[in-house]
Amino acid sequence: MRVDVRTGSSTSAIRIGDGVVDRLSSLLDEHSIGSRRFVVSNPAIWRLHGPQIQRALGGGEPILIPDGERYKNLQSVSRIYDPLIQANADRGSAVIAVGGGVVGDTAGFAAATYLRGITLVHVPTTLLAQVDSSIGGKVGVNHTLGKNLIGAFHQPALVAIDPLLLGTLPRREFRSGLYEVVKYGMIANRDLFDRIAKDTKAIFARDPDVLVPAIVESCRIKADVVSKDEREGGLRRILNFGHTAGHALEAVTKYRRFRHGEAIAYGMLAAADLAVARGALADRERQALAALIAKLGPLPPVADLSIAEIMDAIRRDKKVVHGKLHFVIAIEIGATMTVDDVTEDELRSVLQRLGLKG
Ligand SMILES: NC(=O)c1ccc[n+]([C@@H]2O[C@H](COP(=O)([O-])OP(=O)(O)OC[C@H]3O[C@@H](n4cnc5c(N)ncnc54)[C@H](O)[C@@H]3O)[C@@H](O)[C@H]2O)c1
Ligand SMILES: [Zn+2]
């Protein structure tokens, strides 16, 4: 399967299918991607999938950065620059990021900035990276004072998505990505939403007949949105459905309690609830979302988190523009709208109903 992301400045090709990784070398040739290829990964992923990648690329030692969100920083970017400089990597060289969102964002930022930008290829290995972070060209790292504060837009020349790589992904990581798939269903495709609800078991069994189409559809939705609005002028904001409260939950728990998708699951519930309270969404639609989220598995608790703290975190978030809170709400499963007049009282009641402490 092939999906393209066309933006003003470039075209990214997304290739999706079981076994795509084994054809990596010919895919790179097909897209005239530099003969000097620098693979970036982390030790855990490399242990599991390195041999296969090496076979596909005909050898070569990877640049490994430490595993974990706390290493998504400028120091890891430096650890990527060093060998590039030592090897005299030039404008014709390519960085191939093999990993989840952390490796992709970090290696992507190195590729965006080394020599003011060299070719980037993503080989995403988590479900979250396959449906979300590898697509759209946002790359960057965290600062000690905040997440994703340092970054750039740098579209990958190629994204090679092989769902077979997900076979080794722990269930919790898999679920984290699945909530983003639910998000795509909520914002753009009711059928995708219904299929996850109906075929939940097969999805968790990573049955390719169900999983591959769900990944393809998710990529299509993200690619479509990004093609129309690369720099988040407006439309791209719909991808933030569930992310207002979600990001706040992650921030107040210092990124330790929730996997990203888990926080987004709560955020989607909040956004749906807000929509119901405004009369924009039918309550049965909210219930369908709540039922699906419950079916996918337990979420970390929120009852001990204070509403005031979450409100502070939302105010600090980048989504507050000129003091107004932009909020993406669902109007039905498969369609959203953006509102910019959400009041603090409204938000407080939603968080209360979500079970946070007042
Ligand atoms: N650039 C974007 O547009 C964008 C979008 C969404 C999220 N993100 C970023 O993505 C990051 C989260 O990404 P993530 O959820 O992929 O987390 P991650 O990259 O930390 O990966 C999760 C864990 O799974 C392991 N892993 C990866 N692939 C595996 C495999 N196939 N088998 C077994 N283990 C494997 C990793 O080593 C890691 O321990 C965050 O930093 C977030 O900010 C970026
Ligand atoms: Zn997200």
CSV table of C-alpha atoms and ligand atoms in Angstrom, one decimal:
chain,number,residue,atom,x,y,z
A,1,MET,CA,0.0,0.0,0.0
A,2,ARG,CA,1.2,3.4,-0.8
A,3,VAL,CA,0.1,6.8,0.5
A,4,ASP,CA,1.7,10.1,-0.3
A,5,VAL,CA,2.0,13.2,1.8
A,6,ARG,CA,2.3,16.2,-0.5
A,7,THR,CA,3.2,19.5,1.1
A,8,GLY,CA,4.3,22.7,-0.5
A,9,SER,CA,7.9,21.9,-0.1
A,10,SER,CA,8.1,18.2,-0.6
A,11,THR,CA,6.6,14.8,-1.1
A,12,SER,CA,6.8,11.9,1.4
A,13,ALA,CA,6.1,8.4,0.3
A,14,ILE,CA,4.6,6.1,2.8
A,15,ARG,CA,4.8,2.4,2.1
A,16,ILE,CA,2.8,0.0,4.2
A,17,GLY,CA,2.7,-3.7,4.3
A,18,ASP,CA,3.9,-6.9,6.0
A,19,GLY,CA,7.5,-7.5,4.9
A,20,VAL,CA,8.2,-3.9,3.7
A,21,VAL,CA,11.4,-3.9,5.8
A,22,ASP,CA,12.9,-6.8,3.8
A,23,ARG,CA,12.5,-4.6,0.7
A,24,LEU,CA,14.0,-1.6,2.3
A,25,SER,CA,17.1,-1.5,0.1
A,26,SER,CA,15.1,-1.5,-3.1
A,27,LEU,CA,12.6,1.0,-1.7
A,28,LEU,CA,15.5,3.4,-0.9
A,29,ASP,CA,16.9,3.0,-4.4
A,30,GLU,CA,13.4,3.5,-5.9
A,31,HIS,CA,13.2,6.9,-4.1
A,32,SER,CA,16.8,7.8,-5.0
A,33,ILE,CA,17.8,8.0,-1.4
A,34,GLY,CA,21.5,8.5,-0.7
A,35,SER,CA,23.9,5.6,-0.8
A,36,ARG,CA,25.4,6.8,2.5
A,37,ARG,CA,22.9,5.6,5.0
A,38,PHE,CA,23.1,6.1,8.7
A,39,VAL,CA,20.8,4.0,10.7
A,40,VAL,CA,19.7,5.3,14.1
A,41,SER,CA,18.0,3.1,16.7
A,42,ASN,CA,18.1,2.2,20.4
A,43,PRO,CA,19.7,-0.9,21.9
A,44,ALA,CA,16.3,-2.6,22.8
A,45,ILE,CA,14.9,-2.3,19.3
A,46,TRP,CA,18.2,-3.2,17.7
A,47,ARG,CA,18.4,-6.4,19.7
A,48,LEU,CA,15.0,-7.5,18.4
A,49,HIS,CA,15.1,-6.2,14.8
A,50,GLY,CA,18.7,-5.2,14.1
A,51,PRO,CA,19.6,-8.4,12.3
A,52,GLN,CA,16.7,-8.1,10.0
A,53,ILE,CA,17.4,-4.5,9.2
A,54,GLN,CA,21.1,-5.2,8.6
A,55,ARG,CA,20.2,-8.1,6.3
A,56,ALA,CA,17.9,-5.8,4.4
A,57,LEU,CA,20.5,-3.0,4.1
A,58,GLY,CA,23.5,-5.2,3.5
A,59,GLY,CA,25.3,-4.6,6.8
A,60,GLY,CA,26.4,-1.5,8.5
A,61,GLU,CA,26.6,-0.5,12.2
A,62,PRO,CA,23.8,1.6,13.7
A,63,ILE,CA,24.1,4.7,15.8
A,64,LEU,CA,22.3,3.8,19.0
A,65,ILE,CA,20.8,6.3,21.4
A,66,PRO,CA,19.5,5.3,24.9
A,67,ASP,CA,16.0,4.0,25.2
A,68,GLY,CA,13.3,6.2,26.8
A,69,GLU,CA,11.5,9.5,26.6
A,70,ARG,CA,14.0,11.1,29.0
A,71,TYR,CA,16.7,10.6,26.4
A,72,LYS,CA,14.7,12.5,23.8
A,73,ASN,CA,17.1,15.5,24.3
A,74,LEU,CA,19.8,17.5,22.7
A,75,GLN,CA,22.5,15.2,24.1
A,76,SER,CA,21.1,12.3,22.1
A,77,VAL,CA,21.0,14.6,19.0
A,78,SER,CA,24.7,15.2,19.6
A,79,ARG,CA,25.3,11.5,19.8
A,80,ILE,CA,23.9,11.3,16.3
A,81,TYR,CA,25.8,14.3,15.0
A,82,ASP,CA,29.2,13.0,16.2
A,83,PRO,CA,29.4,9.9,14.0
A,84,LEU,CA,27.9,11.8,11.0
A,85,ILE,CA,30.6,14.4,11.3
A,86,GLN,CA,33.4,11.8,11.8
A,87,ALA,CA,32.2,9.9,8.7
A,88,ASN,CA,32.0,13.1,6.7
A,89,ALA,CA,28.4,12.6,6.0
A,90,ASP,CA,27.4,15.0,3.3
A,91,ARG,CA,24.2,16.5,1.8
A,92,GLY,CA,23.6,13.2,-0.1
A,93,SER,CA,23.5,11.2,3.1
A,94,ALA,CA,20.4,9.8,4.7
A,95,VAL,CA,19.4,9.2,8.3
A,96,ILE,CA,17.2,6.1,8.7
A,97,ALA,CA,15.4,6.2,12.0
A,98,VAL,CA,14.4,2.7,13.2
A,99,GLY,CA,12.2,2.9,16.3
A,100,GLY,CA,9.3,4.4,18.0
A,101,GLY,CA,8.4,8.1,18.4
A,102,VAL,CA,11.4,8.8,20.6
A,103,VAL,CA,14.0,7.6,18.1
A,104,GLY,CA,12.0,9.1,15.2
A,105,ASP,CA,11.7,12.5,16.7
A,106,THR,CA,15.3,12.6,17.9
A,107,ALA,CA,17.0,11.2,14.7
A,108,GLY,CA,14.5,13.3,12.7
A,109,PHE,CA,15.7,16.5,14.4
A,110,ALA,CA,19.3,15.5,13.8
A,111,ALA,CA,18.5,15.0,10.1
A,112,ALA,CA,16.6,18.3,10.0
A,113,THR,CA,19.5,20.3,11.4
A,114,TYR,CA,22.7,18.5,10.3
A,115,LEU,CA,24.1,20.6,7.3
A,116,ARG,CA,20.7,22.4,7.5
A,117,GLY,CA,18.9,19.2,6.6
A,118,ILE,CA,19.7,15.9,5.1
A,119,THR,CA,17.4,13.1,3.9
A,120,LEU,CA,15.3,11.4,6.5
A,121,VAL,CA,13.7,7.9,6.3
A,122,HIS,CA,11.4,6.5,9.1
A,123,VAL,CA,11.1,2.8,9.8
A,124,PRO,CA,8.6,3.1,12.7
A,125,THR,CA,8.5,0.1,15.1
A,126,THR,CA,5.7,1.1,17.5
A,127,LEU,CA,2.0,1.3,16.5
A,128,LEU,CA,2.1,4.9,17.7
A,129,ALA,CA,5.0,5.7,15.4
A,130,GLN,CA,3.4,3.8,12.5
A,131,VAL,CA,0.1,5.7,12.6
A,132,ASP,CA,1.2,9.0,13.9
A,133,SER,CA,4.7,10.3,14.8
A,134,SER,CA,6.5,9.1,11.6
A,135,ILE,CA,4.0,11.0,9.4
A,136,GLY,CA,3.7,14.7,9.1
A,137,GLY,CA,7.3,16.0,9.4
A,138,LYS,CA,7.3,17.2,13.0
A,139,VAL,CA,10.6,16.3,14.6
A,140,GLY,CA,12.2,17.5,17.8
A,141,VAL,CA,13.3,16.9,21.3
A,142,ASN,CA,12.4,17.9,24.9
A,143,HIS,CA,14.0,20.5,27.1
A,144,THR,CA,14.3,20.0,30.9
A,145,LEU,CA,11.6,22.7,31.2
A,146,GLY,CA,9.1,21.2,28.8
A,147,LYS,CA,8.3,18.6,26.2
A,148,ASN,CA,8.9,19.0,22.5
A,149,LEU,CA,10.1,22.6,23.0
A,150,ILE,CA,12.9,22.3,20.4
A,151,GLY,CA,11.9,21.2,17.0
A,152,ALA,CA,11.5,21.6,13.3
A,153,PHE,CA,9.4,20.6,10.3
A,154,HIS,CA,11.3,18.1,8.2
A,155,GLN,CA,9.3,15.8,6.0
A,156,PRO,CA,10.7,12.3,5.6
A,157,ALA,CA,11.5,11.2,2.0
A,158,LEU,CA,10.2,7.7,2.8
A,159,VAL,CA,8.2,6.1,5.6
A,160,ALA,CA,8.5,2.3,5.5
A,161,ILE,CA,5.8,0.8,7.7
A,162,ASP,CA,6.0,-2.9,8.4
A,163,PRO,CA,3.2,-4.1,10.7
A,164,LEU,CA,5.2,-7.3,11.3
A,165,LEU,CA,7.6,-5.3,13.4
A,166,LEU,CA,4.8,-4.9,16.0
A,167,GLY,CA,4.9,-8.6,16.8
A,168,THR,CA,7.4,-7.8,19.6
A,169,LEU,CA,5.7,-4.7,20.9
A,170,PRO,CA,4.5,-5.0,24.5
A,171,ARG,CA,0.7,-5.0,24.9
A,172,ARG,CA,0.6,-1.7,26.8
A,173,GLU,CA,2.7,0.0,24.0
A,174,PHE,CA,0.4,-1.5,21.4
A,175,ARG,CA,-2.7,-0.2,23.2
A,176,SER,CA,-1.1,3.2,23.5
A,177,GLY,CA,-1.0,3.4,19.7
A,178,LEU,CA,-4.4,2.0,19.4
A,179,TYR,CA,-6.0,4.9,21.1
A,180,GLU,CA,-4.6,7.1,18.4
A,181,VAL,CA,-6.3,4.9,15.8
A,182,VAL,CA,-9.5,5.4,17.8
A,183,LYS,CA,-8.8,9.1,17.6
A,184,TYR,CA,-8.6,8.9,13.7
A,185,GLY,CA,-12.0,7.0,13.8
A,186,MET,CA,-13.4,9.8,16.0
A,187,ILE,CA,-12.2,12.7,13.8
A,188,ALA,CA,-12.6,11.3,10.4
A,189,ASN,CA,-13.9,7.7,9.9
A,190,ARG,CA,-16.8,6.1,11.7
A,191,ASP,CA,-16.1,2.8,9.9
A,192,LEU,CA,-12.6,2.6,11.3
A,193,PHE,CA,-14.0,3.2,14.8
A,194,ASP,CA,-16.6,0.5,14.3
A,195,ARG,CA,-14.0,-2.0,13.0
A,196,ILE,CA,-11.8,-1.5,16.1
A,197,ALA,CA,-14.9,-2.0,18.3
A,198,LYS,CA,-16.0,-5.1,16.4
A,199,ASP,CA,-12.6,-6.8,15.8
A,200,THR,CA,-10.8,-5.8,19.0
A,201,LYS,CA,-9.7,-9.4,19.6
A,202,ALA,CA,-8.2,-9.8,16.2
A,203,ILE,CA,-6.5,-6.4,16.5
A,204,PHE,CA,-4.8,-7.4,19.7
A,205,ALA,CA,-3.8,-10.8,18.1
A,206,ARG,CA,-2.2,-8.5,15.5
A,207,ASP,CA,-4.1,-10.3,12.8
A,208,PRO,CA,-2.9,-8.6,9.6
A,209,ASP,CA,-6.3,-8.8,7.9
A,210,VAL,CA,-7.6,-6.3,10.5
A,211,LEU,CA,-4.5,-4.5,11.7
A,212,VAL,CA,-3.0,-3.6,8.3
A,213,PRO,CA,-6.1,-1.9,7.0
A,214,ALA,CA,-6.5,0.0,10.3
A,215,ILE,CA,-2.9,1.3,10.0
A,216,VAL,CA,-3.4,2.2,6.3
A,217,GLU,CA,-6.6,4.1,7.0
A,218,SER,CA,-5.0,5.9,10.0
A,219,CYS,CA,-2.0,6.9,7.8
A,220,ARG,CA,-4.3,8.1,5.0
A,221,ILE,CA,-6.2,10.3,7.4
A,222,LYS,CA,-3.0,11.8,8.9
A,223,ALA,CA,-1.4,12.2,5.4
A,224,ASP,CA,-4.6,13.9,4.1
A,225,VAL,CA,-4.7,16.4,7.0
A,226,VAL,CA,-1.0,17.2,6.8
A,227,SER,CA,-1.0,17.6,3.0
A,228,LYS,CA,-3.7,20.3,3.4
A,229,ASP,CA,-2.1,22.0,6.4
A,230,GLU,CA,1.5,21.2,7.0
A,231,ARG,CA,2.2,23.9,9.6
A,232,GLU,CA,-0.9,23.7,11.7
A,233,GLY,CA,-2.6,26.8,10.4
A,234,GLY,CA,-6.0,25.3,11.2
A,235,LEU,CA,-7.1,21.9,9.9
A,236,ARG,CA,-4.2,20.1,11.4
A,237,ARG,CA,-5.5,21.0,14.8
A,238,ILE,CA,-8.2,18.3,14.4
A,239,LEU,CA,-5.4,15.8,15.0
A,240,ASN,CA,-5.2,17.3,18.5
A,241,PHE,CA,-8.6,15.8,19.4
A,242,GLY,CA,-8.2,14.5,22.9
A,243,HIS,CA,-4.8,16.2,23.3
A,244,THR,CA,-5.8,19.2,25.3
A,245,ALA,CA,-6.7,17.4,28.5
A,246,GLY,CA,-4.4,14.5,27.5
A,247,HIS,CA,-1.2,16.6,27.4
A,248,ALA,CA,-2.2,18.2,30.7
A,249,LEU,CA,-2.6,14.8,32.3
A,250,GLU,CA,0.9,13.7,31.0
A,251,ALA,CA,2.5,16.9,32.2
A,252,VAL,CA,1.1,16.9,35.7
A,253,THR,CA,2.2,13.3,36.2
A,254,LYS,CA,5.7,14.2,34.8
A,255,TYR,CA,5.3,11.8,31.9
A,256,ARG,CA,5.6,8.9,34.2
A,257,ARG,CA,2.1,7.6,34.8
A,258,PHE,CA,0.6,7.4,31.3
A,259,ARG,CA,1.7,6.1,28.0
A,260,HIS,CA,0.8,8.9,25.6
A,261,GLY,CA,-2.2,7.1,24.1
A,262,GLU,CA,-3.6,6.4,27.6
A,263,ALA,CA,-3.7,10.1,28.4
A,264,ILE,CA,-5.3,10.8,25.0
A,265,ALA,CA,-8.0,8.2,25.8
A,266,TYR,CA,-8.9,10.3,28.9
A,267,GLY,CA,-8.6,13.5,26.8
A,268,MET,CA,-11.1,12.1,24.2
A,269,LEU,CA,-13.5,11.2,26.9
A,270,ALA,CA,-13.2,14.8,28.2
A,271,ALA,CA,-13.7,16.3,24.7
A,272,ALA,CA,-16.7,14.1,24.1
A,273,ASP,CA,-18.2,15.0,27.4
A,274,LEU,CA,-17.7,18.7,26.8
A,275,ALA,CA,-19.4,18.3,23.4
A,276,VAL,CA,-22.4,16.5,25.0
A,277,ALA,CA,-22.7,19.2,27.6
A,278,ARG,CA,-22.9,21.8,24.8
A,279,GLY,CA,-25.5,19.9,23.0
A,280,ALA,CA,-23.1,19.3,20.0
A,281,LEU,CA,-22.8,15.5,20.4
A,282,ALA,CA,-25.5,12.9,21.1
A,283,ASP,CA,-24.9,11.2,24.4
A,284,ARG,CA,-25.1,7.7,22.8
A,285,GLU,CA,-22.0,8.7,20.7
A,286,ARG,CA,-20.1,9.6,23.9
A,287,GLN,CA,-21.2,6.3,25.4
A,288,ALA,CA,-19.9,4.4,22.3
A,289,LEU,CA,-16.5,6.0,22.7
A,290,ALA,CA,-16.5,5.3,26.5
A,291,ALA,CA,-17.4,1.7,25.8
A,292,LEU,CA,-14.7,1.2,23.3
A,293,ILE,CA,-12.1,2.8,25.5
A,294,ALA,CA,-13.2,0.6,28.4
A,295,LYS,CA,-13.0,-2.5,26.1
A,296,LEU,CA,-9.4,-1.8,25.1
A,297,GLY,CA,-8.3,-2.1,28.6
A,298,PRO,CA,-7.8,-0.4,32.0
A,299,LEU,CA,-6.3,3.1,32.1
A,300,PRO,CA,-4.1,4.4,34.9
A,301,PRO,CA,-6.1,6.2,37.7
A,302,VAL,CA,-6.8,9.9,37.7
A,303,ALA,CA,-8.8,10.2,41.0
A,304,ASP,CA,-5.8,11.6,42.9
A,305,LEU,CA,-5.1,14.4,40.3
A,306,SER,CA,-6.2,17.9,41.2
A,307,ILE,CA,-8.4,19.8,38.7
A,308,ALA,CA,-6.6,23.0,39.5
A,309,GLU,CA,-3.3,21.5,38.5
A,310,ILE,CA,-4.7,20.2,35.2
A,311,MET,CA,-6.2,23.6,34.5
A,312,ASP,CA,-2.8,25.2,35.0
A,313,ALA,CA,-1.2,22.8,32.7
A,314,ILE,CA,-3.8,23.4,30.0
A,315,ARG,CA,-3.3,27.2,30.3
A,316,ARG,CA,0.5,26.6,29.8
A,317,ASP,CA,-0.1,24.4,26.8
A,318,LYS,CA,0.7,25.6,23.3
A,319,LYS,CA,-3.0,25.2,22.4
A,320,VAL,CA,-3.9,28.5,24.1
A,321,VAL,CA,-3.8,31.1,21.4
A,322,HIS,CA,-4.1,34.8,22.4
A,323,GLY,CA,-5.5,33.7,25.8
A,324,LYS,CA,-8.3,31.7,24.2
A,325,LEU,CA,-8.6,27.9,24.6
A,326,HIS,CA,-8.9,26.1,21.4
A,327,PHE,CA,-10.7,22.8,21.8
A,328,VAL,CA,-11.5,20.1,19.3
A,329,ILE,CA,-14.8,18.6,20.1
A,330,ALA,CA,-16.6,15.7,18.5
A,331,ILE,CA,-20.0,16.4,16.8
A,332,GLU,CA,-20.5,12.7,15.9
A,333,ILE,CA,-18.2,9.7,15.6
A,334,GLY,CA,-16.2,10.5,12.5
A,335,ALA,CA,-16.6,14.3,12.6
A,336,THR,CA,-15.3,17.1,14.8
A,337,MET,CA,-15.3,20.9,15.0
A,338,THR,CA,-12.9,23.4,16.7
A,339,VAL,CA,-14.3,25.8,19.2
A,340,ASP,CA,-12.3,28.6,20.7
A,341,ASP,CA,-14.6,29.8,23.5
A,342,VAL,CA,-14.3,27.0,26.1
A,343,THR,CA,-14.7,28.5,29.5
A,344,GLU,CA,-12.8,27.5,32.6
A,345,ASP,CA,-16.1,26.5,34.3
A,346,GLU,CA,-17.0,24.2,31.5
A,347,LEU,CA,-13.6,22.5,31.6
A,348,ARG,CA,-13.8,22.2,35.3
A,349,SER,CA,-17.1,20.3,35.2
A,350,VAL,CA,-15.8,18.0,32.6
A,351,LEU,CA,-12.7,17.2,34.6
A,352,GLN,CA,-14.9,16.6,37.6
A,353,ARG,CA,-17.1,14.1,35.7
A,354,LEU,CA,-13.9,12.4,34.5
A,355,GLY,CA,-13.2,11.6,38.2
A,356,LEU,CA,-10.5,14.1,39.1
A,357,LYS,CA,-10.5,15.6,42.6
A,358,GLY,CA,-12.0,19.1,43.0
B,1,LIG,N1,6.5,13.8,15.6
B,1,LIG,C1,5.2,13.6,15.9
B,1,LIG,O1,4.3,14.1,15.1
B,1,LIG,C2,4.8,12.9,17.1
B,1,LIG,C3,3.4,12.5,17.2
B,1,LIG,C4,3.1,11.7,18.3
B,1,LIG,C5,4.0,11.4,19.3
B,1,LIG,N2,5.3,11.8,19.1
B,1,LIG,C6,6.4,11.5,20.1
B,1,LIG,O2,6.5,10.1,20.1
B,1,LIG,C7,7.0,9.7,21.4
B,1,LIG,C8,6.4,8.4,21.8
B,1,LIG,O3,6.6,7.4,20.9
B,1,LIG,P1,6.3,5.9,21.2
B,1,LIG,O4,5.0,5.7,21.9
B,1,LIG,O5,6.6,5.1,20.0
B,1,LIG,O6,7.4,5.6,22.4
B,1,LIG,P2,8.9,5.1,22.3
B,1,LIG,O7,9.6,5.5,21.1
B,1,LIG,O8,9.5,5.4,23.7
B,1,LIG,O9,8.7,3.5,22.3
B,1,LIG,C9,8.1,2.8,23.3
B,1,LIG,C10,8.9,1.6,23.8
B,1,LIG,O10,8.8,0.5,22.9
B,1,LIG,C11,10.1,0.0,22.6
B,1,LIG,N3,9.9,-0.5,21.2
B,1,LIG,C12,9.8,0.2,20.1
B,1,LIG,N4,9.5,-0.7,19.1
B,1,LIG,C13,9.5,-1.9,19.6
B,1,LIG,C14,9.2,-3.2,19.0
B,1,LIG,N5,8.9,-3.4,17.7
B,1,LIG,N6,9.2,-4.3,19.9
B,1,LIG,C15,9.4,-4.1,21.2
B,1,LIG,N7,9.7,-2.9,21.8
B,1,LIG,C16,9.7,-1.8,21.0
B,1,LIG,C17,11.0,1.2,22.7
B,1,LIG,O11,12.3,0.8,22.9
B,1,LIG,C18,10.4,1.9,23.9
B,1,LIG,O12,10.9,1.3,25.1
B,1,LIG,C19,6.9,10.9,22.3
B,1,LIG,O13,8.1,11.5,22.5
B,1,LIG,C20,6.0,11.8,21.5
B,1,LIG,O14,6.2,13.2,21.8
B,1,LIG,C21,5.7,12.6,18.1
B,2,ZN,ZN,-1.0,11.9,20.1
